Amino acid sequence: EEEMRRWGGEGERTLKACVEEAYEESLMEHHSWAVQQAVAVAFMLLPSKESFAESLEIDLSKRAEYKQRVEACMKPMNDRMYAYYEEKKLMDIP
């Protein structure tokens, strides 16, 4: 259910909400307070999800198909990247 909400099912979230979540889960902890505030301001300038998709000529009715294609393309790279991180003991770096 959460996955469908993320990808445009019932209760669809805004682009801003999606980008904020991604930032909070990945980069935020590595940024100073000042950078975090600058990022928050930048998030306020994000267009709507529909406007953003239109500018990229993306048909939002095909988002499930796009999601599958992107995941299939990214998985080998992500697997190699995390294997490298594990091998070099980089997963525990604060």
Coordinates of C-alpha atoms in Angstrom, one line a residue:
E1 CA 0.0 0.0 0.0
E2 CA 2.8 2.4 0.9
E3 CA 4.6 1.5 -2.3
M4 CA 1.5 2.4 -4.4
R5 CA 1.1 5.7 -2.6
R6 CA 4.7 6.5 -3.4
W7 CA 4.2 5.7 -7.1
G8 CA 0.9 7.5 -7.6
G9 CA -1.8 5.3 -6.3
E10 CA -4.5 6.5 -3.9
G11 CA -3.4 9.3 -1.6
E12 CA -0.6 10.3 -4.0
R13 CA 2.1 12.5 -2.5
T14 CA 3.5 15.7 -4.0
L15 CA 6.9 15.8 -5.7
K16 CA 8.2 17.9 -2.8
A17 CA 7.2 15.3 -0.3
C18 CA 8.9 12.5 -2.3
V19 CA 12.1 14.6 -2.7
E20 CA 12.2 15.6 0.9
E21 CA 11.8 11.9 2.0
A22 CA 14.6 10.8 -0.3
Y23 CA 16.9 13.7 1.0
E24 CA 16.1 12.8 4.6
E25 CA 16.9 9.1 4.0
S26 CA 20.1 9.7 2.2
L27 CA 22.0 13.0 2.3
M28 CA 20.6 15.1 5.1
E29 CA 22.7 13.5 7.9
H30 CA 25.9 14.5 6.0
H31 CA 24.9 18.1 5.6
S32 CA 25.4 21.0 8.1
W33 CA 22.4 22.9 9.4
A34 CA 23.1 25.7 6.9
V35 CA 23.1 23.3 3.9
Q36 CA 19.9 21.6 5.2
Q37 CA 18.2 25.1 5.3
A38 CA 19.4 25.9 1.8
V39 CA 18.0 22.5 0.6
A40 CA 14.7 23.2 2.3
V41 CA 14.4 26.5 0.4
A42 CA 15.3 24.7 -2.9
F43 CA 12.5 22.2 -2.2
M44 CA 10.0 25.1 -2.0
L45 CA 10.8 25.9 -5.6
L46 CA 9.9 22.4 -6.9
P47 CA 7.2 22.3 -9.5
S48 CA 4.2 20.0 -9.2
K49 CA 4.7 16.3 -10.1
E50 CA 2.5 16.8 -13.2
S51 CA 4.4 19.9 -14.4
F52 CA 7.8 18.2 -13.8
A53 CA 6.7 15.0 -15.7
E54 CA 5.3 17.1 -18.6
S55 CA 8.6 19.0 -18.9
L56 CA 10.4 15.6 -19.2
E57 CA 7.7 14.3 -21.6
I58 CA 6.8 11.5 -19.2
D59 CA 3.3 9.9 -19.4
L60 CA 2.3 9.6 -15.8
S61 CA -0.3 6.9 -16.6
K62 CA 2.7 4.6 -17.4
R63 CA 4.5 5.2 -14.1
A64 CA 4.3 1.6 -13.0
E65 CA 6.0 0.5 -16.2
Y66 CA 8.7 3.2 -15.8
K67 CA 9.3 2.2 -12.2
Q68 CA 9.9 -1.4 -13.3
R69 CA 12.3 -0.4 -16.1
V70 CA 14.3 2.0 -13.8
E71 CA 14.6 -0.6 -11.1
A72 CA 15.8 -3.2 -13.6
C73 CA 18.4 -0.9 -15.0
M74 CA 19.6 0.4 -11.6
K75 CA 19.7 -3.0 -9.7
P76 CA 23.0 -4.2 -11.2
M77 CA 24.8 -0.9 -10.5
N78 CA 23.4 -0.7 -7.0
D79 CA 24.4 -4.3 -6.3
R80 CA 28.0 -3.6 -7.5
M81 CA 28.1 -0.4 -5.5
Y82 CA 27.0 -1.9 -2.2
A83 CA 29.3 -4.9 -2.7
Y84 CA 32.2 -2.5 -3.1
Y85 CA 31.1 -0.6 0.0
E86 CA 30.9 -3.8 1.9
E87 CA 34.3 -5.0 0.6
K88 CA 36.0 -1.7 1.6
K89 CA 34.2 -1.6 4.9
L90 CA 32.5 1.7 3.9
M91 CA 29.0 0.8 5.1
D92 CA 29.7 1.8 8.7
I93 CA 31.3 5.2 8.1
P94 CA 29.3 7.9 9.9

